[in-house]
C-alpha positions in Angstrom: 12.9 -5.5 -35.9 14.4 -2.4 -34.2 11.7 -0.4 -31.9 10.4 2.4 -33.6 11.7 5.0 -30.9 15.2 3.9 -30.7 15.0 4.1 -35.1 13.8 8.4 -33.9 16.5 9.0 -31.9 18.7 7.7 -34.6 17.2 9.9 -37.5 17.6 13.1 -34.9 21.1 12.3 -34.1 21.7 12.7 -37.9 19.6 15.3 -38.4 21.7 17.3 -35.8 25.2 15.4 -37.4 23.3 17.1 -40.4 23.1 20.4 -38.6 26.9 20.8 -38.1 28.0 19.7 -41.3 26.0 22.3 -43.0 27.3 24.7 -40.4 30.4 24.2 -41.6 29.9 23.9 -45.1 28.8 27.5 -45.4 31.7 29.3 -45.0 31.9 30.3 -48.6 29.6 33.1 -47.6 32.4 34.4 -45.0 34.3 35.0 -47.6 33.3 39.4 -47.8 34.7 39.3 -43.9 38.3 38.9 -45.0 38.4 40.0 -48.6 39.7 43.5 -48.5 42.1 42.5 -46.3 43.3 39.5 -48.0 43.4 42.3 -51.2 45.1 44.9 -49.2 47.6 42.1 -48.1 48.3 40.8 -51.6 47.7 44.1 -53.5 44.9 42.7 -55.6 42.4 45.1 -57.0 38.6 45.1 -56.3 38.4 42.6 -60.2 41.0 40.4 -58.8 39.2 39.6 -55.1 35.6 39.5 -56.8 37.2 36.6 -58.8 38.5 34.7 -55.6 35.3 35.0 -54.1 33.6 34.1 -57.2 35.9 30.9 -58.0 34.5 30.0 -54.5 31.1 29.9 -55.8 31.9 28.2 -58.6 33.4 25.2 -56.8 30.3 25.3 -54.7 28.0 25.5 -57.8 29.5 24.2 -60.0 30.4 21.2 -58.6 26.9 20.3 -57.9 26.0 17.7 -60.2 28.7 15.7 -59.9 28.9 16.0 -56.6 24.9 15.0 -56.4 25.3 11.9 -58.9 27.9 10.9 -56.6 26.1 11.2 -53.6 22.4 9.6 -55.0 24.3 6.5 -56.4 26.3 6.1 -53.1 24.2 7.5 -50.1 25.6 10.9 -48.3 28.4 9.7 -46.4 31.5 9.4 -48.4 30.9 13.1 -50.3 30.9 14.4 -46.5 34.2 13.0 -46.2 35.3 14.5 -49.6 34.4 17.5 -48.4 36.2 17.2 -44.9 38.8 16.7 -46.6 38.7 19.3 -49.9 37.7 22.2 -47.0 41.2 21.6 -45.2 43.0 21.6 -48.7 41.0 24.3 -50.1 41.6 27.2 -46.4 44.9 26.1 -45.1 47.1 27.2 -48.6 44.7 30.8 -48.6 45.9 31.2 -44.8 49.7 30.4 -45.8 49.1 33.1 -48.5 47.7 35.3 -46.3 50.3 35.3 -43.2 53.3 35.4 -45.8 52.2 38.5 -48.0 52.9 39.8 -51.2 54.1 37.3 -54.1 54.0 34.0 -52.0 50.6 33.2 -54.0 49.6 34.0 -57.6 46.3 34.8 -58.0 45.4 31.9 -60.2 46.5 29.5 -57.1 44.0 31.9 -55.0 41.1 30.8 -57.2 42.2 27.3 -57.5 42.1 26.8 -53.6 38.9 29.0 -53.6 37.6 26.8 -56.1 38.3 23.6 -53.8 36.8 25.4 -50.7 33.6 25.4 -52.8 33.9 21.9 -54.1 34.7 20.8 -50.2 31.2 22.7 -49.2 29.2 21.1 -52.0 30.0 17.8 -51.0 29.7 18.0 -47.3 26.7 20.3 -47.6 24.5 18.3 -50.1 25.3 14.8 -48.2 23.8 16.5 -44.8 20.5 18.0 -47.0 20.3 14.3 -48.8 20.6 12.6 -45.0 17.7 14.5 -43.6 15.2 14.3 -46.8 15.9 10.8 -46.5 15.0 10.7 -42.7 11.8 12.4 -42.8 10.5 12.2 -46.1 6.5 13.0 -44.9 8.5 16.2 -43.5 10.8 16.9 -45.8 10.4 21.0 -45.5 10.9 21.2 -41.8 13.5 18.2 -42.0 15.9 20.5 -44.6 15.1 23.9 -42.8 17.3 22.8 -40.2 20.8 22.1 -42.0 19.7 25.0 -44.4 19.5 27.4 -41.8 22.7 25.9 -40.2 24.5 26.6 -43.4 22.9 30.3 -43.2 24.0 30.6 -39.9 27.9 29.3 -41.0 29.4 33.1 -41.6 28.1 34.3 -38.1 29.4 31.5 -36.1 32.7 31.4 -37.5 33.7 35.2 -37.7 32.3 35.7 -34.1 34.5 32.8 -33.2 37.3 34.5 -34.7 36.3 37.6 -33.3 36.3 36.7 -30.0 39.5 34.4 -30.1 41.1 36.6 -32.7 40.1 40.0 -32.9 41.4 42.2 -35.7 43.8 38.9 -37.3 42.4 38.1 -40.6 45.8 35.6 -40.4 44.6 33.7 -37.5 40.6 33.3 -38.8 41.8 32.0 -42.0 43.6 29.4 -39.7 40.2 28.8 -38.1 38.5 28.5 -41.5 41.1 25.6 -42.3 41.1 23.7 -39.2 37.3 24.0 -37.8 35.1 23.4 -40.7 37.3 20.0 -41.7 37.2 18.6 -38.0 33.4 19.3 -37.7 32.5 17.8 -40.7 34.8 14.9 -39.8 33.6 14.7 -36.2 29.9 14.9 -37.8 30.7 11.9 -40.4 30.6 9.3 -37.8 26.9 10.3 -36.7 25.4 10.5 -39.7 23.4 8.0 -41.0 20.6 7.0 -43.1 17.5 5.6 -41.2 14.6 4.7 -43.8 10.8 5.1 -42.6 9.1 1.8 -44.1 8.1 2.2 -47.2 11.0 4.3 -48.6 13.6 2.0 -47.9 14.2 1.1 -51.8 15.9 4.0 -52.4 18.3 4.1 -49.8 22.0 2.1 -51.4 22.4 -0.6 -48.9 25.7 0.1 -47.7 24.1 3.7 -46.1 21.6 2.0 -44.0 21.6 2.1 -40.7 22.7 -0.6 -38.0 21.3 -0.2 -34.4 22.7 -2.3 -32.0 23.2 -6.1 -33.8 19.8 -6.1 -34.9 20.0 -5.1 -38.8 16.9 -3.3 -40.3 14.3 -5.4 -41.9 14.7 -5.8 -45.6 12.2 -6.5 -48.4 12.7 -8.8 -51.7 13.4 -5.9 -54.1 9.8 -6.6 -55.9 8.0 -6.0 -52.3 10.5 -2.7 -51.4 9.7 -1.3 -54.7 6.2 -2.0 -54.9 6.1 0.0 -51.1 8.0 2.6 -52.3 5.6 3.5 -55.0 2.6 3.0 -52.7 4.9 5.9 -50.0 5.7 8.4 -53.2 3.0 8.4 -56.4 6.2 11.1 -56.9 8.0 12.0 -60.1 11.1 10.9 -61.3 13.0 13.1 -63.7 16.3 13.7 -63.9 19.8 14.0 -65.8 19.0 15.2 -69.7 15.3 14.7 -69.1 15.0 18.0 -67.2 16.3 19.9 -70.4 12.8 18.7 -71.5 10.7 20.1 -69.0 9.4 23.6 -69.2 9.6 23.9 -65.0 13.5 23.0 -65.2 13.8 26.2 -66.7 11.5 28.2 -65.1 12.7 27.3 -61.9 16.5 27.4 -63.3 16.0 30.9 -64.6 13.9 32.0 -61.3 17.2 30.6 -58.9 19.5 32.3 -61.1 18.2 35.8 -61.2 17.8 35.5 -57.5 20.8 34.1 -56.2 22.8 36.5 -58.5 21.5 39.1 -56.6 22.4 37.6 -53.0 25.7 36.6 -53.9 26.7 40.2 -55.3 26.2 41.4 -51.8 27.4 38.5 -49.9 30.6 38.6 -51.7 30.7 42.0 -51.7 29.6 44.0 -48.4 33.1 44.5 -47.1 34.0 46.8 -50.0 30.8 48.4 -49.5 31.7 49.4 -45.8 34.8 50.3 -46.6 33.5 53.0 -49.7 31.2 54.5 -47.2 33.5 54.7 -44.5 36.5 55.8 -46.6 33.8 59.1 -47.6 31.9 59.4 -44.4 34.8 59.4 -41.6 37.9 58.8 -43.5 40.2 59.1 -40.7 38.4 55.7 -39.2 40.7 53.6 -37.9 41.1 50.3 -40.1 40.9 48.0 -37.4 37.5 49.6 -36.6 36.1 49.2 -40.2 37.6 45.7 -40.1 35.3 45.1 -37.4 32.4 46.4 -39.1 32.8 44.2 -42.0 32.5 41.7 -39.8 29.1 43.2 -38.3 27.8 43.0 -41.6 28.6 39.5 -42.3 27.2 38.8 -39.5 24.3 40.4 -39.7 24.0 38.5 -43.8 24.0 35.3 -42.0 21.8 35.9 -39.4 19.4 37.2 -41.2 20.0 34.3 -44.0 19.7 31.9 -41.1 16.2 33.6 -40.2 15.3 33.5 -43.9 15.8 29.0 -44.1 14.1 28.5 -41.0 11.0 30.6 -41.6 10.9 29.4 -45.2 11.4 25.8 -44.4 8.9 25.3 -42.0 6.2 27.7 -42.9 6.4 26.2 -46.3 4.9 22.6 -44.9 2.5 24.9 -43.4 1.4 27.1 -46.2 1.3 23.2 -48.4 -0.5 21.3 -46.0 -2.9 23.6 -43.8 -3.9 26.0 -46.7 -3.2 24.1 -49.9 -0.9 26.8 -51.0 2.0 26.6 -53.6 5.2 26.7 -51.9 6.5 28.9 -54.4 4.7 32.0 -52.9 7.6 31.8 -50.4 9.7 32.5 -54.1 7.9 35.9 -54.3 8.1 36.7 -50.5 11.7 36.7 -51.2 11.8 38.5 -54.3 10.2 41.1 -52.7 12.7 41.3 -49.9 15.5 41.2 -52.1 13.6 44.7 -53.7 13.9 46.9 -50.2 17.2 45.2 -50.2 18.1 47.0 -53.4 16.4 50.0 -53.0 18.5 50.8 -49.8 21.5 50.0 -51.6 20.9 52.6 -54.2 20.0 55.3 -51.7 21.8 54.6 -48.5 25.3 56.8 -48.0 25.6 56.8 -44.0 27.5 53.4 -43.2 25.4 53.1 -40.0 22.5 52.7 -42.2 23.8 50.0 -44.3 22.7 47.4 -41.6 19.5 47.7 -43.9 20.8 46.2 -46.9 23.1 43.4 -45.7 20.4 42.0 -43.2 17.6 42.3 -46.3 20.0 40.5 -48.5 20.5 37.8 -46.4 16.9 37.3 -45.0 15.9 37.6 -48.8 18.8 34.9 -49.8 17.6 33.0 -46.5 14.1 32.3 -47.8 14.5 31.5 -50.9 16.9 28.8 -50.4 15.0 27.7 -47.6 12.3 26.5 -49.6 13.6 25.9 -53.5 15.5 22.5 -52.3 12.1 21.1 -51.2 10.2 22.6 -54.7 13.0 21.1 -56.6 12.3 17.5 -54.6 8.4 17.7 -55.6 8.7 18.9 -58.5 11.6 16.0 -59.7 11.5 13.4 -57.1 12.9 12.3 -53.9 15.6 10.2 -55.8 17.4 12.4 -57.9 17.1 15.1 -55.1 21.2 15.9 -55.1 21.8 16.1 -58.3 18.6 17.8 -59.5 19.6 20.5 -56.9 23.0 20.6 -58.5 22.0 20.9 -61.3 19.3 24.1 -60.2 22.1 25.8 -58.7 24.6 26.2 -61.7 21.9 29.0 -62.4 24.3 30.7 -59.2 27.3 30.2 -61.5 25.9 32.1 -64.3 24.4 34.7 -62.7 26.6 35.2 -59.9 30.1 35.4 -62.1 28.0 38.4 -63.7 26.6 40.8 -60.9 30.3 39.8 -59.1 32.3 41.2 -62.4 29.6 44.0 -62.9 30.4 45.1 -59.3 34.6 44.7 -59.5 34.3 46.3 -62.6 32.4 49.4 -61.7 34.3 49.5 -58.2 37.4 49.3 -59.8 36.5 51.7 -62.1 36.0 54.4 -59.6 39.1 53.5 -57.9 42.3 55.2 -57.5 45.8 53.2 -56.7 47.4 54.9 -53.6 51.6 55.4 -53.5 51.6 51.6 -51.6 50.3 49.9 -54.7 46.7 49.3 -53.3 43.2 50.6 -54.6 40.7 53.1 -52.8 37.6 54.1 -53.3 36.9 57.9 -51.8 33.6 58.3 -53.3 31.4 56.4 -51.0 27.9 55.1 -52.6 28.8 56.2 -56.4 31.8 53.5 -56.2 29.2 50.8 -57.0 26.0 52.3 -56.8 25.2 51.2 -60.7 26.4 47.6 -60.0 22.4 48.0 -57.8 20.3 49.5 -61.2 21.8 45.6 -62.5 20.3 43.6 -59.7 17.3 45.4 -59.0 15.9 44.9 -62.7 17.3 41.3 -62.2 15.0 41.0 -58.9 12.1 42.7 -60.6 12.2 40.2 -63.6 12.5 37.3 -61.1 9.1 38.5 -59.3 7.2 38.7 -62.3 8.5 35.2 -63.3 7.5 33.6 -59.5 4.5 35.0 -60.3 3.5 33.7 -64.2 5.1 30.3 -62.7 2.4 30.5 -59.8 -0.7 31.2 -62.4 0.8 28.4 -64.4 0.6 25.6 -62.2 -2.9 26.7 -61.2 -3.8 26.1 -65.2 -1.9 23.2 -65.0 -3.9 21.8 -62.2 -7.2 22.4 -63.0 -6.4 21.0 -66.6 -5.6 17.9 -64.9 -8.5 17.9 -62.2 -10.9 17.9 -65.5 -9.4 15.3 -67.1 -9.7 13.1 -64.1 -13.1 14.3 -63.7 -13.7 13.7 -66.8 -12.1 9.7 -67.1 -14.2 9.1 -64.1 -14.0 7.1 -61.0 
């Protein structure tokens, strides 16, 4: 038997393998820090850009389930190398686009490569979340806060690498995008591994487990591992079709969706938004300048995302196990973030003020992804965590292709084309100030929801608490 310290350090070198793949796998968030001028480069209107970014989401989403049937039946490793691979693919052709202009790309090969980045980041991403559940199962929460939080962080760390190596060459950060987030996740491959705590070995596939030194980990008959992973997890296990049939799929589902819709509009979105309120409140700003600001605020989205997964994460273990709360309160904290977030949006002209909504957004986005991976897991099971979770977030797709559209459509609707073929908005807030009346009912629904789902499990609980009490010891 391996010593149980040296079996630690091996789970926390994959948790922080874990880290950096997520880190990298985020990047589809970035995607607001280059937009306008990947429109501007290509002449594509406001409608055309919202569907690269949203194509990007859509590989991300979309690509969920497959992506977390693959990665349950096989064990986390392989997908990450997928994704190392489909990330390279996927940024290097939108870089070539980018550095040779105008008619080198259509716009269905934009969204095709967009799409792939997304795939690429679902992949890579849900093998480092399935890696660290694995590893810490009695933590789970704190254990997925980490390369949650990473993946928050992912916008920030690459467009203030690019920044500071490239300042004011969307060209060259593309080429970043390409070549960085495939070699991490590649470099991260060979440290991560799965390293069972006794008990819930059974549902690791054999060729994931870890090997320290020459001594192999200890393996059961299959009737003994099973028989100790039931004792370790009295836990559900629903997935595939069955979670058509269950009345929290959908509540959840629907909850996720009206959420995430909201986050994503911004996220993909706040570079147009700077560039409205600058083009109306200083329009003789230098572009380079409001370029830079774009970047603050995607920054500023992925830090406060980043703050969002940690605090969610771990104060959700808290809130479970100190107080016996439901971790879906954490649902409603960010529900109500996400309704300051909104009502700034609507009311906020002055572009110096607008640090308000993107950092709301993303602390709002932040927490409620922080914790929903970890009510999906209880709520479904450990074992079909991946694709469960894939499944959960083509609630994005749906919802985020509509608040994108709504907000292309109305941008583009207030839009004028200028003499060199590109599109401005002069009008400041009113260029997509109604695309906000859309996602703050959509945030307000979702509250009221988090908050019937919350009353209902308490029913559902004290239902089941008399029927035990009533069967008896």
């Amino acid at each position: 038997m391996v010593p149980e310290n040296r079996l630690r350090a091996a789970r926390l070198v994959s948790l922080a393998a874990s880290m950096c793949i997520a880190l990298s796998a985020g990047t589809n968030y970035v995607y607001s820090a280059y937009a306008p001028q990947l429109a501007e480069r290509l002449q594509l209107t406001a409608t055309e850009s919202n569907l690269i970014g949203i194509c990007g989401n859509l590989g991300m989403n979309l690509a969920g389930i497959p992506n977390g049937m693959f990665i349950d039946a096989k064990g986390p490793r392989l997908p990450v190398l997928l994704g190392a691979v489909l990330l390279f693919s996927g940024y290097y052709p939108i870089y070539n686009a980018m550095h040779s202009g105008q008619g080198s790309t259509s716009v269905l090969s934009l969204c095709f490569f967009s799409f792939l980045t997304g795939v690429g980041s679902s992949a890579s991403f849900g093998g480092a979340i399935k890696a660290a559940a694995l590893n810490f199962p009695n933590h789970r929460g704190t254990a997925t806060a980490i390369p949650l939080a990473a993946f928050g962080l992912s916008a920030f760390f690459f467009s203030s690498l690019s920044s500071w190596l490239f300042p004011g060459n969307t060209s060259d950060f593309l080429l970043v995008l390409a070549t960085a987030t495939s070699s991490i996740v590649l470099l991260s491959y060979f440290f991560l591994r799965v390293v069972p705590v006794p008990g819930a070995y059974s549902i690791v596939p054999p060729a994931e487990l870890d090997y320290t030194g020459s001594s192999r980990l200890h393996r059961t008959k299959s009737g003994e591992s099973r028989s100790a992973a039931k004792d370790t997890y009295q836990e559900p296990d629903i997935r595939g079709w069955a979670l058509t049939k269950s009345t929290d799929f959908w509540l959840l589902f629907t909850l996720l969706g009206l959420l995430t819709g909201t986050g994503l509009m911004t996220i993909n979105n706040i570079g147009h938004s700077v560039q409205a309120l600058w083009q109306k409140y200083a329009p003789d700003t230098h572009p380079d300048y409001v370029q830079q600001r774009q970047g603050f605020h995607v920054s500023l989205l992925s830090i406060g995302s980043f703050s969002g997964r940690i605090m969610s994460g771990t104060s959700s273990d808290i809130l479970y196990k100190n107080y016996g709360l439901q971790r879906i309160w954490l649902v409603v904290v960010s529900a109500v973030i996400f309704c300051f977030s909104q009502i700034f949006a609507l009311n906020v002209e002055n572009p110096h003020q607008l640090w308000l909504v993107s950092f709301l957004s993303g602390l709002g986005y932040g927490v409620l992804f922080g914790v929903f991976p970890t009510i999906t897991s209880e709520t479904f099971g450990l074992h079909g965590l991946s694709q469960n979770w894939g499944t959960m977030t083509v609630s994005a797709i749906i919802s985020g292709q509509i608040f994108n559209m709504f907000y292309g459509r109305i941008y583009d609707d207030h839009s004028n084309v200028t003499p060199e073929g590109t599109r401005e908005c002069t009008l400041g807030l009113e260029c997509y100030r109604d695309s906000y009346w859309i996602t703050l009912g959509a945030v307000l629904i979702g509250l009221v929801l988090a908050l019937m789902t919350i009353q209902r499990n308490r029913r559902l609980a004290v239902q089941a608490g008399n029927v035990r009490h009533a069967a008896g010891p």
